[in-house]
Amino acid sequence: MRLEKIIQSLDAVVITKFMADSEEIDWACATDLMSEVLYYSRDSSVLITGLTKQQAIRTADIADIRVVVFTRGKEPDTSTVELANDKKVTLLITPYSMFTACGRLYEAGLRCCPE
Amino acid sequence: MGIKETIEGSFHIIGGDFSRAGEASTEIKTLLQSLGISKEIVRRAAIATFEAEMNIIIYTPAGILRYEITPERIRIIAEDMGPGIEDIELAMQEGYSTAPEWVRELGWGSGMGLPNMKKNSDEFRIDSVVGEGTTVEMIIYLDKSENKN
């Protein structure tokens, strides 16, 4: 799935300078637990999380995840956005809860990372 | 750039320093990428190293993260001066954690760290002495034919 479709499905805004628009997203991983991201995610995944700390960006970068969605309209602090810009991770904010965000992405055709 | 001889180095990790948490693993990952190692192997090594680095930061006052890369394998050693692990078998169980609440609020301490290090390594060894510290050794082979399973 193209990033544009994810943005559209989530009514999301992009808050980083870098936008992985050519990125093809194959899977979704939704959690606030960073070890779960490292354990279950695949590359070419989108991470959906309520954890708006730098750790979410570090974890995404290590796991080759290039797109991170923050739920419930939560805005990260500047250092988190700066780190995402530095690591070329695209950050999105969606007004929806994690449950609704996952539901909308599922409906749009995205599936959970296979375990 | 290929690997012609052994490349080694180390990072001193300070416990509790979440602002820099992950920097050492990111540097090792960048190095592995620059050596032309396959994406999947780099990802496994980066994840295993990151979990080891986070364990030093979460549970110990300080530790050292060493790496050694040869044409055959990546070897990561995480050595800390922490409290040690009383029951290693229990600590290796998915979901078992002794992390304090503030660590969980930062997205860590879900009890997946050690299992994740093992999952991403071809060889995994852990040695711990209560009151002295813990040493984790992880080996990831570059040639898939040498992988476990």
Short mmCIF file of C-alpha atoms in Angstrom, two decimals:
data_model
loop_
_atom_site.label_atom_id
_atom_site.label_comp_id
_atom_site.label_asym_id
_atom_site.label_seq_id
_atom_site.Cartn_x
_atom_site.Cartn_y
_atom_site.Cartn_z
CA MET A 1 0.00 0.00 0.00
CA ARG A 2 1.28 3.46 -0.90
CA LEU A 3 1.84 6.01 1.84
CA GLU A 4 -0.74 8.37 0.28
CA LYS A 5 -3.46 5.77 0.84
CA ILE A 6 -2.46 5.40 4.51
CA ILE A 7 -2.57 9.18 4.99
CA GLN A 8 -5.97 9.33 3.32
CA SER A 9 -7.43 6.42 5.29
CA LEU A 10 -6.33 7.92 8.60
CA ASP A 11 -7.09 11.59 7.82
CA ALA A 12 -3.51 12.01 8.93
CA VAL A 13 -1.09 14.92 8.75
CA VAL A 14 2.60 14.51 7.97
CA ILE A 15 4.77 16.32 10.51
CA THR A 16 8.24 15.48 9.25
CA LYS A 17 10.14 17.10 6.39
CA PHE A 18 10.96 13.75 4.89
CA MET A 19 8.17 11.83 3.26
CA ALA A 20 8.65 8.24 2.21
CA ASP A 21 6.14 8.68 -0.60
CA SER A 22 7.69 6.08 -2.84
CA GLU A 23 7.63 3.60 0.04
CA GLU A 24 5.47 0.54 -0.42
CA ILE A 25 3.95 -0.48 2.93
CA ASP A 26 3.20 -4.20 3.17
CA TRP A 27 2.30 -4.70 6.83
CA ALA A 28 1.05 -2.94 9.96
CA CYS A 29 2.25 -3.26 13.55
CA ALA A 30 0.19 -1.58 16.29
CA THR A 31 1.57 -1.42 19.82
CA ASP A 32 3.02 0.83 22.49
CA LEU A 33 5.56 -1.83 23.47
CA MET A 34 8.84 -1.36 21.66
CA SER A 35 10.07 -4.93 22.13
CA GLU A 36 6.87 -6.13 20.45
CA VAL A 37 7.75 -3.95 17.47
CA LEU A 38 11.22 -5.51 17.38
CA TYR A 39 9.84 -9.03 17.86
CA TYR A 40 6.88 -9.10 15.51
CA SER A 41 7.39 -6.44 12.86
CA ARG A 42 8.77 -6.93 9.37
CA ASP A 43 10.51 -4.35 7.25
CA SER A 44 8.15 -2.36 5.02
CA SER A 45 5.72 -2.06 7.93
CA VAL A 46 3.91 0.95 9.32
CA LEU A 47 4.05 1.35 13.09
CA ILE A 48 0.86 2.61 14.75
CA THR A 49 1.51 3.71 18.32
CA GLY A 50 0.47 6.01 21.11
CA LEU A 51 4.07 6.27 22.32
CA THR A 52 5.24 9.65 21.07
CA LYS A 53 8.74 9.45 22.55
CA GLN A 54 12.09 9.30 20.75
CA GLN A 55 12.15 5.58 21.54
CA ALA A 56 9.43 4.95 18.96
CA ILE A 57 11.64 6.50 16.25
CA ARG A 58 14.80 4.66 17.38
CA THR A 59 12.90 1.38 17.40
CA ALA A 60 11.37 2.01 13.99
CA ASP A 61 14.76 2.89 12.54
CA ILE A 62 16.42 -0.25 13.94
CA ALA A 63 13.55 -2.42 12.61
CA ASP A 64 13.63 -0.81 9.11
CA ILE A 65 10.21 0.77 9.61
CA ARG A 66 10.01 4.01 7.64
CA VAL A 67 6.52 5.22 8.61
CA VAL A 68 5.20 5.83 12.15
CA VAL A 69 1.65 6.92 12.99
CA PHE A 70 0.83 8.58 16.32
CA THR A 71 -2.78 8.03 17.38
CA ARG A 72 -5.43 10.22 19.07
CA GLY A 73 -3.87 13.41 17.68
CA LYS A 74 -0.93 13.17 20.08
CA GLU A 75 1.87 15.50 19.13
CA PRO A 76 5.46 14.53 19.90
CA ASP A 77 8.03 16.98 21.25
CA THR A 78 10.50 18.70 18.91
CA SER A 79 13.36 16.31 19.68
CA THR A 80 11.26 13.35 18.49
CA VAL A 81 10.39 15.11 15.23
CA GLU A 82 14.05 16.11 14.75
CA LEU A 83 15.19 12.52 15.26
CA ALA A 84 12.60 11.31 12.75
CA ASN A 85 13.81 13.89 10.20
CA ASP A 86 17.39 12.80 10.84
CA LYS A 87 16.56 9.10 10.42
CA LYS A 88 14.29 9.72 7.43
CA VAL A 89 11.29 8.24 9.20
CA THR A 90 7.97 9.76 8.09
CA LEU A 91 5.81 10.74 11.07
CA LEU A 92 2.03 10.97 10.79
CA ILE A 93 -0.56 12.09 13.30
CA THR A 94 -4.07 10.69 13.07
CA PRO A 95 -7.00 11.98 15.11
CA TYR A 96 -8.29 8.40 15.50
CA SER A 97 -7.71 5.99 18.40
CA MET A 98 -5.45 3.02 17.82
CA PHE A 99 -8.48 0.74 17.46
CA THR A 100 -10.15 2.94 14.86
CA ALA A 101 -6.89 3.65 13.03
CA CYS A 102 -6.22 -0.11 12.74
CA GLY A 103 -9.80 -0.71 11.60
CA ARG A 104 -9.54 1.91 8.87
CA LEU A 105 -6.23 0.55 7.62
CA TYR A 106 -7.58 -3.01 7.67
CA GLU A 107 -10.57 -1.87 5.66
CA ALA A 108 -8.19 -0.22 3.20
CA GLY A 109 -6.45 -3.58 2.70
CA LEU A 110 -3.48 -3.47 5.06
CA ARG A 111 -2.81 -6.56 7.20
CA CYS A 112 -0.96 -7.40 10.43
CA CYS A 113 2.70 -8.44 10.27
CA PRO A 114 2.69 -12.24 10.02
CA GLU A 115 3.95 -13.89 13.22
CA MET B 1 32.97 -2.37 0.75
CA GLY B 2 33.41 -6.03 1.79
CA ILE B 3 34.87 -7.58 4.92
CA LYS B 4 38.51 -8.57 4.41
CA GLU B 5 39.68 -8.67 8.00
CA THR B 6 38.21 -8.54 11.50
CA ILE B 7 36.56 -5.26 12.39
CA GLU B 8 36.00 -4.62 16.06
CA GLY B 9 34.97 -1.87 18.40
CA SER B 10 33.06 -1.09 21.55
CA PHE B 11 30.70 1.40 23.14
CA HIS B 12 30.39 2.38 26.79
CA ILE B 13 26.72 2.43 27.75
CA ILE B 14 25.50 4.45 30.71
CA GLY B 15 22.54 3.05 32.63
CA GLY B 16 19.39 5.18 32.79
CA ASP B 17 20.45 7.42 29.90
CA PHE B 18 17.37 7.17 27.70
CA SER B 19 18.24 10.31 25.73
CA ARG B 20 21.05 8.42 23.96
CA ALA B 21 19.45 4.99 24.10
CA GLY B 22 19.90 3.22 20.78
CA GLU B 23 22.77 5.35 19.45
CA ALA B 24 25.37 2.58 19.79
CA SER B 25 23.12 0.05 18.01
CA THR B 26 22.35 2.57 15.27
CA GLU B 27 26.09 3.09 14.71
CA ILE B 28 26.69 -0.65 14.53
CA LYS B 29 23.78 -0.99 12.10
CA THR B 30 25.20 1.77 9.87
CA LEU B 31 28.60 0.05 9.92
CA LEU B 32 27.07 -3.30 8.92
CA GLN B 33 25.15 -1.63 6.07
CA SER B 34 28.36 0.03 4.84
CA LEU B 35 30.02 -3.39 4.68
CA GLY B 36 27.42 -4.57 2.17
CA ILE B 37 25.88 -7.17 4.50
CA SER B 38 22.39 -8.29 3.45
CA LYS B 39 19.42 -6.29 4.70
CA GLU B 40 17.91 -9.23 6.60
CA ILE B 41 21.14 -10.05 8.46
CA VAL B 42 21.69 -6.36 9.28
CA ARG B 43 18.14 -6.13 10.63
CA ARG B 44 18.56 -9.21 12.85
CA ALA B 45 21.92 -7.98 14.19
CA ALA B 46 20.55 -4.47 14.79
CA ILE B 47 17.50 -5.76 16.69
CA ALA B 48 19.57 -8.13 18.87
CA THR B 49 22.11 -5.37 19.60
CA PHE B 50 19.42 -2.79 20.37
CA GLU B 51 17.70 -5.10 22.87
CA ALA B 52 21.07 -5.75 24.56
CA GLU B 53 21.81 -2.02 24.70
CA MET B 54 18.36 -1.29 26.16
CA ASN B 55 18.82 -3.94 28.83
CA ILE B 56 22.05 -2.26 29.98
CA ILE B 57 20.28 1.12 30.07
CA ILE B 58 17.18 -0.18 31.85
CA TYR B 59 18.65 -2.51 34.45
CA THR B 60 22.27 -1.56 35.13
CA PRO B 61 24.47 1.39 36.08
CA ALA B 62 26.81 0.80 33.13
CA GLY B 63 28.05 -1.71 30.60
CA ILE B 64 30.05 -2.26 27.45
CA LEU B 65 28.72 -3.26 24.06
CA ARG B 66 31.42 -4.89 21.89
CA TYR B 67 31.23 -5.97 18.29
CA GLU B 68 33.49 -8.10 16.15
CA ILE B 69 32.80 -8.59 12.47
CA THR B 70 34.65 -11.18 10.40
CA PRO B 71 33.96 -12.39 6.84
CA GLU B 72 32.02 -15.26 8.45
CA ARG B 73 30.03 -13.74 11.29
CA ILE B 74 28.96 -10.85 13.50
CA ARG B 75 29.66 -11.29 17.20
CA ILE B 76 28.06 -8.97 19.76
CA ILE B 77 28.97 -9.05 23.43
CA ALA B 78 27.04 -7.04 26.01
CA GLU B 79 28.70 -6.99 29.39
CA ASP B 80 27.19 -5.09 32.29
CA MET B 81 27.84 -4.27 35.91
CA GLY B 82 24.23 -4.76 36.88
CA PRO B 83 22.50 -6.72 39.62
CA GLY B 84 22.68 -10.00 37.70
CA ILE B 85 19.82 -12.38 36.91
CA GLU B 86 18.76 -14.83 39.61
CA ASP B 87 16.77 -17.20 37.42
CA ILE B 88 17.94 -17.12 33.79
CA GLU B 89 15.36 -19.68 32.66
CA LEU B 90 12.57 -17.48 34.00
CA ALA B 91 14.11 -14.33 32.48
CA MET B 92 14.18 -16.05 29.09
CA GLN B 93 10.41 -16.59 29.16
CA GLU B 94 8.46 -14.25 26.90
CA GLY B 95 6.58 -11.71 29.00
CA TYR B 96 8.56 -12.11 32.21
CA SER B 97 9.92 -8.75 33.33
CA THR B 98 11.23 -7.03 36.44
CA ALA B 99 11.21 -3.56 34.85
CA PRO B 100 9.89 -0.69 36.96
CA GLU B 101 6.77 1.25 35.95
CA TRP B 102 8.65 4.32 34.61
CA VAL B 103 10.51 2.09 32.15
CA ARG B 104 7.23 0.58 30.94
CA GLU B 105 5.87 4.08 30.35
CA LEU B 106 8.73 4.60 27.91
CA GLY B 107 7.61 1.55 25.92
CA TRP B 108 10.11 -0.95 27.38
CA GLY B 109 10.12 -3.73 29.94
CA SER B 110 7.53 -6.02 28.35
CA GLY B 111 9.67 -9.09 28.91
CA MET B 112 10.58 -9.68 25.28
CA GLY B 113 14.19 -8.44 25.33
CA LEU B 114 16.14 -11.64 26.01
CA PRO B 115 13.81 -13.86 23.90
CA ASN B 116 14.20 -11.34 21.07
CA MET B 117 18.00 -11.43 21.31
CA LYS B 118 17.90 -15.22 21.13
CA LYS B 119 15.42 -15.20 18.25
CA ASN B 120 17.64 -12.98 16.13
CA SER B 121 20.92 -14.76 16.90
CA ASP B 122 22.29 -17.99 15.45
CA GLU B 123 24.15 -18.59 18.69
CA PHE B 124 23.12 -17.07 22.03
CA ARG B 125 24.84 -17.40 25.38
CA ILE B 126 24.04 -15.70 28.65
CA ASP B 127 26.06 -15.81 31.82
CA SER B 128 25.04 -13.98 34.97
CA VAL B 129 26.30 -13.68 38.53
CA VAL B 130 23.99 -12.05 41.07
CA GLY B 131 25.62 -8.93 42.46
CA GLU B 132 28.27 -8.83 39.74
CA GLY B 133 26.66 -8.56 36.33
CA THR B 134 25.51 -10.24 33.17
CA THR B 135 27.26 -11.08 29.91
CA VAL B 136 25.37 -11.87 26.74
CA GLU B 137 27.11 -13.18 23.63
CA MET B 138 25.34 -13.31 20.31
CA ILE B 139 26.63 -14.63 17.00
CA ILE B 140 24.97 -14.09 13.66
CA TYR B 141 26.44 -15.87 10.65
CA LEU B 142 26.76 -13.98 7.40
CA ASP B 143 26.48 -17.12 5.31
CA LYS B 144 22.93 -18.39 5.64
CA SER B 145 24.01 -22.03 5.17
CA GLU B 146 25.63 -21.82 8.62
CA ASN B 147 22.45 -20.56 10.27
CA LYS B 148 20.62 -22.59 12.84
CA ASN B 149 17.38 -24.40 12.01
#
